[in-house]
Tab-separated table of C-alpha atoms and ligand atoms in Angstrom:
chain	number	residue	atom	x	y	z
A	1	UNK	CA	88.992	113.860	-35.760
A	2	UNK	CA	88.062	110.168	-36.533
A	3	UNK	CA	90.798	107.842	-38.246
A	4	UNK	CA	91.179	103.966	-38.639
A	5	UNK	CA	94.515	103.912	-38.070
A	6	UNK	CA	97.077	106.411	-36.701
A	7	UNK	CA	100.197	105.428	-37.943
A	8	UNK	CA	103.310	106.843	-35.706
A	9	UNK	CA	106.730	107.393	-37.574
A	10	UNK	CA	107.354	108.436	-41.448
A	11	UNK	CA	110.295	106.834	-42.252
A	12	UNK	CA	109.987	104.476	-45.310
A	13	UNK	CA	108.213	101.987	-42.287
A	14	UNK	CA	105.687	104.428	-41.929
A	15	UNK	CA	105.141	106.217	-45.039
A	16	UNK	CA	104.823	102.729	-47.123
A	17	UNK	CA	102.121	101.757	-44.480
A	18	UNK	CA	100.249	104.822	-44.613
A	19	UNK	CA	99.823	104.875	-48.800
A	20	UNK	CA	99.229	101.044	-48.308
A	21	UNK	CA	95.920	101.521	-45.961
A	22	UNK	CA	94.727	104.360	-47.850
A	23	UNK	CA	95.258	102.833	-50.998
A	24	UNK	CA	92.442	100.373	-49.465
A	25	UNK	CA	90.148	103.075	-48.738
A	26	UNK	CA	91.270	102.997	-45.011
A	27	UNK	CA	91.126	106.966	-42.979
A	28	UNK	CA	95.054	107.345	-41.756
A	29	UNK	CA	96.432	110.031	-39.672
A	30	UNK	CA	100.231	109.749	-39.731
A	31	UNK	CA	102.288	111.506	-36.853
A	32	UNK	CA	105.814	112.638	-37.882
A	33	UNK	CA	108.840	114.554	-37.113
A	34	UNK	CA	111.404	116.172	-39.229
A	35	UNK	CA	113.300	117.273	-36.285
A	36	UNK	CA	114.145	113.417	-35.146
A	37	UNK	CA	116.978	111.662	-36.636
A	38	UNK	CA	115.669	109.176	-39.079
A	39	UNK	CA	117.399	105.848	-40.716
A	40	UNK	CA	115.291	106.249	-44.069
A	41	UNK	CA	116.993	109.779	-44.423
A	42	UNK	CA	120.458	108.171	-44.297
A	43	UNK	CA	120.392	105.024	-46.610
A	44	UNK	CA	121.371	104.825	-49.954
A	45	UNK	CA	117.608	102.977	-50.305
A	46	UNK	CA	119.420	99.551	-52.653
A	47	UNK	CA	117.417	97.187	-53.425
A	48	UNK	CA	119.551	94.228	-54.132
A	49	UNK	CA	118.132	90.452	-54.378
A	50	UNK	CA	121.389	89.061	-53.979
A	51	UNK	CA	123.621	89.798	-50.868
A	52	UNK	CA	125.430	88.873	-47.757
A	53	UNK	CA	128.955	87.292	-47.651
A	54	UNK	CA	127.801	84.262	-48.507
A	55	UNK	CA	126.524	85.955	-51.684
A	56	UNK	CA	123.327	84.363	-51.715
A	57	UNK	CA	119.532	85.023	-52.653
A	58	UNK	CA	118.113	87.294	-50.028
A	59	UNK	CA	115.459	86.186	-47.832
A	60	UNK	CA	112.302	86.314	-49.997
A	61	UNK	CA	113.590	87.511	-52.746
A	62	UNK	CA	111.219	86.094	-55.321
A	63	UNK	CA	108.391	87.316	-53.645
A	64	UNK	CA	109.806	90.417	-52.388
A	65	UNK	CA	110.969	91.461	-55.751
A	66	UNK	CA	108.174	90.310	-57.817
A	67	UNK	CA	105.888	92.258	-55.627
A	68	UNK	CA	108.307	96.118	-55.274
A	69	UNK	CA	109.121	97.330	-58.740
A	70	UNK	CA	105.260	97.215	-59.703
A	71	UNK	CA	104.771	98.769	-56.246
A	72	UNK	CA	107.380	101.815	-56.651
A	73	UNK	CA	106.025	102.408	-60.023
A	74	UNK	CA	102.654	102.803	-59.215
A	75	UNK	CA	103.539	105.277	-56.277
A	76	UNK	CA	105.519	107.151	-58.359
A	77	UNK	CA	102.703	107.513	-61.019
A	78	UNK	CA	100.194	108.596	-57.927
A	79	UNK	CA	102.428	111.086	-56.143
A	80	UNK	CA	103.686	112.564	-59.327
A	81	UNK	CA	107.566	112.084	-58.628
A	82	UNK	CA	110.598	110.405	-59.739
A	83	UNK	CA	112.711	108.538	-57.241
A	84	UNK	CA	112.656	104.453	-58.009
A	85	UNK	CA	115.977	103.924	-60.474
A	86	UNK	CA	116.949	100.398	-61.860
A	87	UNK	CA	120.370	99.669	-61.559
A	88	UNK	CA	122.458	96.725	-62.338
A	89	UNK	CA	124.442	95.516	-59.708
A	90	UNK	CA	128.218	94.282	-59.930
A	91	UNK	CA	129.254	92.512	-57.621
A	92	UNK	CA	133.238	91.514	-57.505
A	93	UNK	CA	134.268	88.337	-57.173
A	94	UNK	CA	136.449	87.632	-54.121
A	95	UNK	CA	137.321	84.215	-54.673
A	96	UNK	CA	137.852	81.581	-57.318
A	97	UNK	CA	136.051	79.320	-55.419
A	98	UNK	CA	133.124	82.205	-55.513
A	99	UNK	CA	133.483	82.554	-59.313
A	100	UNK	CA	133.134	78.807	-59.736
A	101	UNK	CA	130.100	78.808	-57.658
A	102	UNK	CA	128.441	81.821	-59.780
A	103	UNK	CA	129.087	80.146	-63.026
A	104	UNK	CA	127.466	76.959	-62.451
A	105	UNK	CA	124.766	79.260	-60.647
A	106	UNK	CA	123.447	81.196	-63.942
A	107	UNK	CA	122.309	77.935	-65.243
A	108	UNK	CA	119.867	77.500	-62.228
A	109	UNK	CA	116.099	78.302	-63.305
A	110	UNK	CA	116.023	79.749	-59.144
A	111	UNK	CA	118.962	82.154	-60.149
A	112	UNK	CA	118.736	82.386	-63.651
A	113	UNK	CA	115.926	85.759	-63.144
A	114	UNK	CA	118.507	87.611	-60.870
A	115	UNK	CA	122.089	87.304	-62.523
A	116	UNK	CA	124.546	86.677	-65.519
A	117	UNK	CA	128.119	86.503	-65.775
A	118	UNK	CA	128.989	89.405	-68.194
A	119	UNK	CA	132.231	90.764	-69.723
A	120	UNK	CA	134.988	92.619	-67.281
A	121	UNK	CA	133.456	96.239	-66.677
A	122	UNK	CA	135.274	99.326	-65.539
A	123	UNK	CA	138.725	97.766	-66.105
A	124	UNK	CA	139.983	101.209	-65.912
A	125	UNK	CA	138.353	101.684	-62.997
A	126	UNK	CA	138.083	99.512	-60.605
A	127	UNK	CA	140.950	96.384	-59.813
A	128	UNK	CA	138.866	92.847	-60.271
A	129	UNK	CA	141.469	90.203	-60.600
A	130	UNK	CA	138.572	87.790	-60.642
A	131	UNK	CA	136.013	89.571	-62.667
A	132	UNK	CA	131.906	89.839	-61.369
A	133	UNK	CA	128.736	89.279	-60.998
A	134	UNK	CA	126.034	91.119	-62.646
A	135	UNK	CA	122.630	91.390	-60.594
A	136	UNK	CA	119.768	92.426	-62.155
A	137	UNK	CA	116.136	93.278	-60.829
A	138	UNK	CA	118.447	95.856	-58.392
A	139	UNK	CA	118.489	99.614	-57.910
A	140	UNK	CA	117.637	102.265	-55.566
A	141	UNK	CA	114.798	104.306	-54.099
A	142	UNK	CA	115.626	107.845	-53.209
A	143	UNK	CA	113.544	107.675	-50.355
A	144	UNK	CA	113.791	111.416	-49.349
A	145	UNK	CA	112.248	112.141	-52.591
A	146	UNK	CA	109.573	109.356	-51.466
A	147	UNK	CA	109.195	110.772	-48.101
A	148	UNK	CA	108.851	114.349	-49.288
A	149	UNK	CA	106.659	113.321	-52.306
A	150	UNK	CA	104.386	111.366	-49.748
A	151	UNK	CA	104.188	114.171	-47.156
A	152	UNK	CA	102.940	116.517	-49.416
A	153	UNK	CA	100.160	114.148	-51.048
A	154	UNK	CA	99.499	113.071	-47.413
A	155	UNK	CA	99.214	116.846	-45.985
A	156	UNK	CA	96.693	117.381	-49.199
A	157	UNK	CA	94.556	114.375	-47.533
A	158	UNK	CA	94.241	115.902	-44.239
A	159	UNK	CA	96.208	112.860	-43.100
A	160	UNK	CA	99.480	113.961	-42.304
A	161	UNK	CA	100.610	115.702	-38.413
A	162	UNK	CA	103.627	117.085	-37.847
A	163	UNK	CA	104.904	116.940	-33.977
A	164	UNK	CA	106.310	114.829	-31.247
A	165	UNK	CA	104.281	111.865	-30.512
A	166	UNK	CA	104.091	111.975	-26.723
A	167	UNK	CA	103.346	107.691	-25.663
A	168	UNK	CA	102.252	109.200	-22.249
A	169	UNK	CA	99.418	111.054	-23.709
A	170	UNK	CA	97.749	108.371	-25.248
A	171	UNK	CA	94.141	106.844	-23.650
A	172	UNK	CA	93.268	103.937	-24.626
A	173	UNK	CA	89.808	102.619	-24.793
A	174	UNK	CA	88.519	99.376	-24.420
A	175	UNK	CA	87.623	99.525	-29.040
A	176	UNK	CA	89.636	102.523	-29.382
A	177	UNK	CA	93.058	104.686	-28.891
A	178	UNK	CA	92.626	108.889	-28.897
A	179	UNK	CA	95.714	111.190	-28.286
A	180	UNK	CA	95.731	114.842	-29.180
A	181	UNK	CA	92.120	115.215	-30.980
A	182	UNK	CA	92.537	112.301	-33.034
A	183	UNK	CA	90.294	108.907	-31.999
A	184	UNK	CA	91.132	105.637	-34.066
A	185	UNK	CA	90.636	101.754	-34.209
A	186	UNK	CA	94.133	101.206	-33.706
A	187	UNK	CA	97.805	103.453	-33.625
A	188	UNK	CA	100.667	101.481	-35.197
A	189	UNK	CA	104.028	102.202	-34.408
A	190	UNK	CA	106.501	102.805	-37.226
A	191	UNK	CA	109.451	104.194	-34.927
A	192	UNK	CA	112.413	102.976	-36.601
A	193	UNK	CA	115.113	102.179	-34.072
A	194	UNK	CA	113.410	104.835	-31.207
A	195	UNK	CA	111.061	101.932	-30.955
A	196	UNK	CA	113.094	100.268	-28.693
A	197	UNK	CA	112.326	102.516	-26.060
A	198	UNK	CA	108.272	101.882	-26.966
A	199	UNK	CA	106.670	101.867	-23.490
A	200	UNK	CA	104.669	98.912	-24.976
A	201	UNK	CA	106.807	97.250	-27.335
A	202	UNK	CA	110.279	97.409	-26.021
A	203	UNK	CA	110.304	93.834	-24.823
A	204	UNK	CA	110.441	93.174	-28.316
A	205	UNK	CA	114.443	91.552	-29.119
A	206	UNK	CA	115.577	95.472	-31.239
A	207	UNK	CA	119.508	94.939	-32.336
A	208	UNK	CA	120.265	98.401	-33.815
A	209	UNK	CA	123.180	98.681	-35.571
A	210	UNK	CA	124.711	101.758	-36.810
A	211	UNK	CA	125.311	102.521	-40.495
A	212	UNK	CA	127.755	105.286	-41.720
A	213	UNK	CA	128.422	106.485	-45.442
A	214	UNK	CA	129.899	108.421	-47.413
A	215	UNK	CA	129.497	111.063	-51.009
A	216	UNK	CA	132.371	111.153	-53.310
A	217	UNK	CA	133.347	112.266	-56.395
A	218	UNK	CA	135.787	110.044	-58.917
A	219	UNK	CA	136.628	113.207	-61.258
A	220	UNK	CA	136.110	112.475	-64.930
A	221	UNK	CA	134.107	108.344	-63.987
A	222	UNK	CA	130.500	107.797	-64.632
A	223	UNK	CA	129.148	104.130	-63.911
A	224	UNK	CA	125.925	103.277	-64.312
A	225	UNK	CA	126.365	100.012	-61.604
A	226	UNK	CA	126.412	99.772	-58.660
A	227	UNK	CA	129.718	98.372	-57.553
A	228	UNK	CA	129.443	96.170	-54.522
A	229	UNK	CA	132.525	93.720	-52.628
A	230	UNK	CA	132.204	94.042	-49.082
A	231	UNK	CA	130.665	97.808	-49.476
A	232	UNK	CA	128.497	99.615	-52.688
A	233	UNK	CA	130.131	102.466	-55.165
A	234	UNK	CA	126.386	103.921	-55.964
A	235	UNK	CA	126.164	106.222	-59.030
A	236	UNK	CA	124.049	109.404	-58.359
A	237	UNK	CA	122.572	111.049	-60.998
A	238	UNK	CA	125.188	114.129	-60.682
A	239	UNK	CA	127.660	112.907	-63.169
A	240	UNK	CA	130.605	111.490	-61.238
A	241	UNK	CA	129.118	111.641	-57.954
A	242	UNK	CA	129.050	108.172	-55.803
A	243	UNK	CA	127.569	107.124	-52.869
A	244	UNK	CA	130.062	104.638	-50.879
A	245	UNK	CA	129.041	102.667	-47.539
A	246	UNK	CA	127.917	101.104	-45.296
A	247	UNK	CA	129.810	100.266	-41.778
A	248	UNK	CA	128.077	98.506	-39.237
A	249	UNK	CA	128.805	99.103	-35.813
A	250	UNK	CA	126.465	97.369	-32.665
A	251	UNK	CA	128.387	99.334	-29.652
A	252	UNK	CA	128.415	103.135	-30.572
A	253	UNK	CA	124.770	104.062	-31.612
A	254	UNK	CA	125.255	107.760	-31.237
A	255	UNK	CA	123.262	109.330	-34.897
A	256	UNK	CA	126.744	111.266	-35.451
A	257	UNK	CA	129.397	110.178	-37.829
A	258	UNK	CA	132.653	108.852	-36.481
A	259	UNK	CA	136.637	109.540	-38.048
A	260	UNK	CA	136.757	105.732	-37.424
A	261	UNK	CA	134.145	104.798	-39.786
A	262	UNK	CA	135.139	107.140	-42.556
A	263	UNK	CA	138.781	105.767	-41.847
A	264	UNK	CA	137.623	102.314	-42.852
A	265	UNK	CA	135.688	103.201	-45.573
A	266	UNK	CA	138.717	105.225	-47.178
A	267	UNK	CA	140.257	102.142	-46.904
A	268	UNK	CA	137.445	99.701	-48.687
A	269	UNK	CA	137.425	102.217	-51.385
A	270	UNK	CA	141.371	102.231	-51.988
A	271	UNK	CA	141.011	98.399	-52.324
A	272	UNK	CA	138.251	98.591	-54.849
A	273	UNK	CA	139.095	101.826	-56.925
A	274	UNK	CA	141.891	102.413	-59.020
A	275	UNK	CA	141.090	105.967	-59.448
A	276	UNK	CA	141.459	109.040	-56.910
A	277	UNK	CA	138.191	110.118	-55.538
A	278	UNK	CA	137.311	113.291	-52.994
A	279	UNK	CA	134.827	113.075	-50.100
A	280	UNK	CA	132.024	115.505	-50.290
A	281	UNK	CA	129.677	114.034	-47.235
A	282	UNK	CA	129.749	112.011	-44.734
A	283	UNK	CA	126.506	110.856	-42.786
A	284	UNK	CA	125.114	108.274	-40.142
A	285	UNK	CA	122.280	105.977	-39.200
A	286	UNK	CA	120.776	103.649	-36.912
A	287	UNK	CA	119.360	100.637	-38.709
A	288	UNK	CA	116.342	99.450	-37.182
A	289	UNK	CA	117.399	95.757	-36.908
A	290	UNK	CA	116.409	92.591	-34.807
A	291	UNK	CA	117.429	89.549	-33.366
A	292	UNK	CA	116.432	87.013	-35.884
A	293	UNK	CA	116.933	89.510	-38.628
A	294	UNK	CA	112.885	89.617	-39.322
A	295	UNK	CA	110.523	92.345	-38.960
A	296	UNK	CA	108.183	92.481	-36.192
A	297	UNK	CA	104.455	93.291	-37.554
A	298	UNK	CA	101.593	92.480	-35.449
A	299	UNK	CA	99.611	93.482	-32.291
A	300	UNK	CA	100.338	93.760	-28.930
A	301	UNK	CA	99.520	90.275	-26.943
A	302	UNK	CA	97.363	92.065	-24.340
A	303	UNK	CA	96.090	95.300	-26.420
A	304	UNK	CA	95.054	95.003	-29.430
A	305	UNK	CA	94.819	98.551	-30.230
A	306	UNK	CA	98.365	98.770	-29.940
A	307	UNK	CA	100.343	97.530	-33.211
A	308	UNK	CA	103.803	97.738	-34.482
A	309	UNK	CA	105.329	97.655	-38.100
A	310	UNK	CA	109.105	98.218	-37.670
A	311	UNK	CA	112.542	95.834	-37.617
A	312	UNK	CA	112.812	96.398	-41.310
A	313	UNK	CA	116.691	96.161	-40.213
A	314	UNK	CA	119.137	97.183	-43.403
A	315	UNK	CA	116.336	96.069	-45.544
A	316	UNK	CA	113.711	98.256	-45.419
A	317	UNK	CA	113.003	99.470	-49.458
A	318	UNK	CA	112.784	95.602	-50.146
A	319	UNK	CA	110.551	94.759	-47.241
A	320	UNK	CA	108.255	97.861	-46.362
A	321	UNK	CA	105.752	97.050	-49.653
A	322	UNK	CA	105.384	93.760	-49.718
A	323	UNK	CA	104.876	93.541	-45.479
A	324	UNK	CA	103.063	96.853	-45.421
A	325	UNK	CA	100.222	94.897	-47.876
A	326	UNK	CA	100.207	91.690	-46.330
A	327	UNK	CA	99.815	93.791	-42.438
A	328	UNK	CA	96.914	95.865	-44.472
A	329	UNK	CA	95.677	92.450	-45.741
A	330	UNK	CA	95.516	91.122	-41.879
A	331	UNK	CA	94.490	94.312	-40.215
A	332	UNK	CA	91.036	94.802	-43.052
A	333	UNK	CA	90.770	90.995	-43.556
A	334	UNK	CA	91.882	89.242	-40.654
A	335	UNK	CA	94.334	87.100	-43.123
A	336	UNK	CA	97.478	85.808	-41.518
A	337	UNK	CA	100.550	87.398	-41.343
A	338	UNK	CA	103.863	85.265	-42.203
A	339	UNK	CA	105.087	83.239	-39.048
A	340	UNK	CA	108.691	84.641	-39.569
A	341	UNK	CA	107.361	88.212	-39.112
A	342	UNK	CA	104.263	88.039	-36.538
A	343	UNK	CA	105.220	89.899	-34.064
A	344	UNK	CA	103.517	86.738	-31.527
A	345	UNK	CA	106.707	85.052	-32.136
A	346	UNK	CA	108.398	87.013	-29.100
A	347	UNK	CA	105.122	87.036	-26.633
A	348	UNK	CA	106.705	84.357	-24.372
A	349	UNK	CA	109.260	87.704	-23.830
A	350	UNK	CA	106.455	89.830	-23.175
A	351	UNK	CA	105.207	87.450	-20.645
A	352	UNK	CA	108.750	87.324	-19.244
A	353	UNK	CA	108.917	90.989	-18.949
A	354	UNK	CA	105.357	91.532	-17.140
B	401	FAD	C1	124.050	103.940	-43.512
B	401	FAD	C2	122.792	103.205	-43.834
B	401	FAD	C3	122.604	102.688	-45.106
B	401	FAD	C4	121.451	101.979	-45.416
B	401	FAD	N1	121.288	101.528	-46.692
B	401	FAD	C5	120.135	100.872	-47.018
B	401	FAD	C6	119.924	100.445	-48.342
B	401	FAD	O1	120.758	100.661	-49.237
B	401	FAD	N2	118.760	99.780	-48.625
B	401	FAD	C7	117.809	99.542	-47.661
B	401	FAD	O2	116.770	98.944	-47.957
B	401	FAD	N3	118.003	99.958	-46.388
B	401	FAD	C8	119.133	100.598	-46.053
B	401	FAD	N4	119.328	101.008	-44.761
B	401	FAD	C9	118.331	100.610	-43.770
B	401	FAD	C10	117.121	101.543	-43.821
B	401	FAD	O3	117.550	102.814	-43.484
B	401	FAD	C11	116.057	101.050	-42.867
B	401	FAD	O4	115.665	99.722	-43.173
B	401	FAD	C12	114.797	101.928	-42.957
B	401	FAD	O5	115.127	103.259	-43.166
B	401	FAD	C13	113.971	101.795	-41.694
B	401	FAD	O6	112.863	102.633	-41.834
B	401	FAD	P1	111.904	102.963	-40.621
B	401	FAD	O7	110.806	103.782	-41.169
B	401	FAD	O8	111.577	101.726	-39.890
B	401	FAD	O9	112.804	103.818	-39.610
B	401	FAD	P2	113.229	105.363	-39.704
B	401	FAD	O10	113.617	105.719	-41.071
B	401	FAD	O11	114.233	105.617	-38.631
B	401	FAD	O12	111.898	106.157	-39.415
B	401	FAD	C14	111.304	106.207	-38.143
B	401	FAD	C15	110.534	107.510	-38.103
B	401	FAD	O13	109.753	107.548	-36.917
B	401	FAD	C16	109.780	108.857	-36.432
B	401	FAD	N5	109.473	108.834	-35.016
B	401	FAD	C17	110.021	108.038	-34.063
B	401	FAD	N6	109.486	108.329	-32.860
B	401	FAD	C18	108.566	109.313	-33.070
B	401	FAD	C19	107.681	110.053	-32.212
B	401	FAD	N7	107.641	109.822	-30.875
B	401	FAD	N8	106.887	111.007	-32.751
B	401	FAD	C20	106.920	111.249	-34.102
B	401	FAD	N9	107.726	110.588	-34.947
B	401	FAD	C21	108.539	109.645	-34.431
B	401	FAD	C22	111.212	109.335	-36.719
B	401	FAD	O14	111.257	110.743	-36.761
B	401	FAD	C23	111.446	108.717	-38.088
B	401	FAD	O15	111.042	109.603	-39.106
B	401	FAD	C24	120.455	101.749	-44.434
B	401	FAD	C25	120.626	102.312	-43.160
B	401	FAD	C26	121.779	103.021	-42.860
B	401	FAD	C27	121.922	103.615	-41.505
């Protein structure tokens, strides 16, 4: 079987790729594996342009955001299924300092688009001395849905191949790479945080750090925000049921959830809720993150049949479609990726590491 591209990995890296160069007309094989622990089928998939403890717009976020809501709405229209959700964000003021900052912030044209400054919400709820935030152009993607939804178009392609990418079994041509039946211009490695251990990429700077969250239930309390001060109180669409996370932890990156973890989110919650709430689920990941908190996206210095598309870090439902099109854009039109993300930005390590 021929293919342009065989794309390794269907996380939301991979999968967002995949739709991306076939959207373009490109042929795709992806290789995937439901058996291997995967990041994408952890998060809560928010999409939030205004984060961080310093509460402030996320990298890229005009572009970023301008570009994903069309983009989630399309692919929801082409694979026939539901999972993009806008949201409203609340975020909690911590400070007065903070809420001074915020207020003269909702008369800047650069911040106006994202926030406003509403009325208390969820007094009964949720203690807020200070009051909040309200950030709009947020939500979620329920990427299993995506992932599922894009399996099944993919498998109805001929483009999809379930198994265990082995690196060792890939030959690689002077024009061309070929492992098990399937020949193509280039494979492109969507690994998520197993990339690390990429016989050809793992010189690249990988800083996985472990994510663990929770389900609950607050009996009788349906928001429709998502509550955020140092953690997020997600609504799901079953009535009073809440997502509630993240940790991050850079020392233990085992994929199972720790007493720890669920110990200091118990705590979070206490200080944000003034409600009881029950814990249905627990689960952990291992974000994909980097040194310089960028993506890597690019080719290999030496082999340029070799590419990677991963380091989408705790960001990956704002970043995959608006880096998936611009590596699509570079890969079918040779147009230049953003400095900040080329991958070349780390071959003096490579050279290091020879
Ligand atoms: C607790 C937690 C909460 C998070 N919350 C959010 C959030 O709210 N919003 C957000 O944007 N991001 C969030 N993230 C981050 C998000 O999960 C990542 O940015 C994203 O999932 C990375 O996607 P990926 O496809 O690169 O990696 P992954 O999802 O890990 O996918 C990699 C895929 O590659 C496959 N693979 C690897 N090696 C092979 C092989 N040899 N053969 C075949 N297949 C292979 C794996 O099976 C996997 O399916 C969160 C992460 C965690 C852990």
């Amino acid at each position: 079987m021929k293919a342009d591209y065989i794309v390794i990995g269907n996380g939301i890296a991979g999968s967002v790729l995949a739709y991306t160069l076939i959207s373009h007309g490109c042929r795709v094989m992806v290789v995937g594996n439901a058996a291997l622990p995967a990041a994408s089928q952890v998060a809560a998939g928010i999409v939030n342009p205004v984060t961080g403890k310093r509460l402030s717009k996320t990298w890229q976020a005009d572009v970023l955001f301008s570009f994903l809501t069309p983009f989630y709405r399309k692919m929801e229209a082409v694979l026939g299924a539901d999972f993009f959700h806008n949201m409203p964000v609340y975020r909690l003021f911590t400070s007065v300092e903070e809420q001074n900052t915020w207020l003269a912030r909702t008369a800047l044209p650069e911040y106006s688009r994202f926030i406003r400054i509403p009325e208390r919400l969820y007094g009964a709820y949720i203690n807020q001395p200070l009051g909040g935030l309200e950030i709009t152009e947020s939500g979620y993607v329920n990427i299993p849905v995506l992932l599922e939804a894009l399996q099944n178009w993919l498998q109805a392609k001929g483009a999809w191949q379930p198994g265990l990418f082995g690196h060792d079994q890939l030959e690689i041509a002077h024009d061309q790479v070929s492992w098990n039946g399937i020949s193509a211009r280039k494979i492109i490695f969507c690994e998520g945080p197993t990339g690390s251990h990429n016989p050809w990429f793992s010189w690249l700077p990988f800083r996985p750090v472990k994510g663990e969250l929770l389900t609950i239930r607050i009996p009788g309390v349906e928001m429709r925000h998502i509550i955020n001060q140092h953690m997020f109180v997600m609504p799901l669409p079953e009535g009073d049921r809440y997502r509630a996370g993240a940790t991050y932890e850079w020392k233990n990156l085992a994929w199972e959830p720790t007493q720890t973890a669920q110990n200091e989110l118990i705590t979070r919650l206490k200080h944000i809720l003034r409600v009881p709430f029950d814990i249905l689920d627990h689960k952990a990941g291992i974000r994909p993150a980097t040194s310089d908190r960028r993506p890597f996206i690019g080719m290999h210095p030496q082999i340029p049949q070799l590419a990677v598309f991963n380091g989408l870090g705790t960001k990956g439902v704002s970043l995959a479609p608006y880096y998936a099109q611009q590596f699509a854009d570079h890969l079918i039109h040779d147009k230049e990726l953003d400095s900040e993300v080329y991958v070349g930005r780390f071959n003096s390590l490579y050279y290091l590491s020879e």
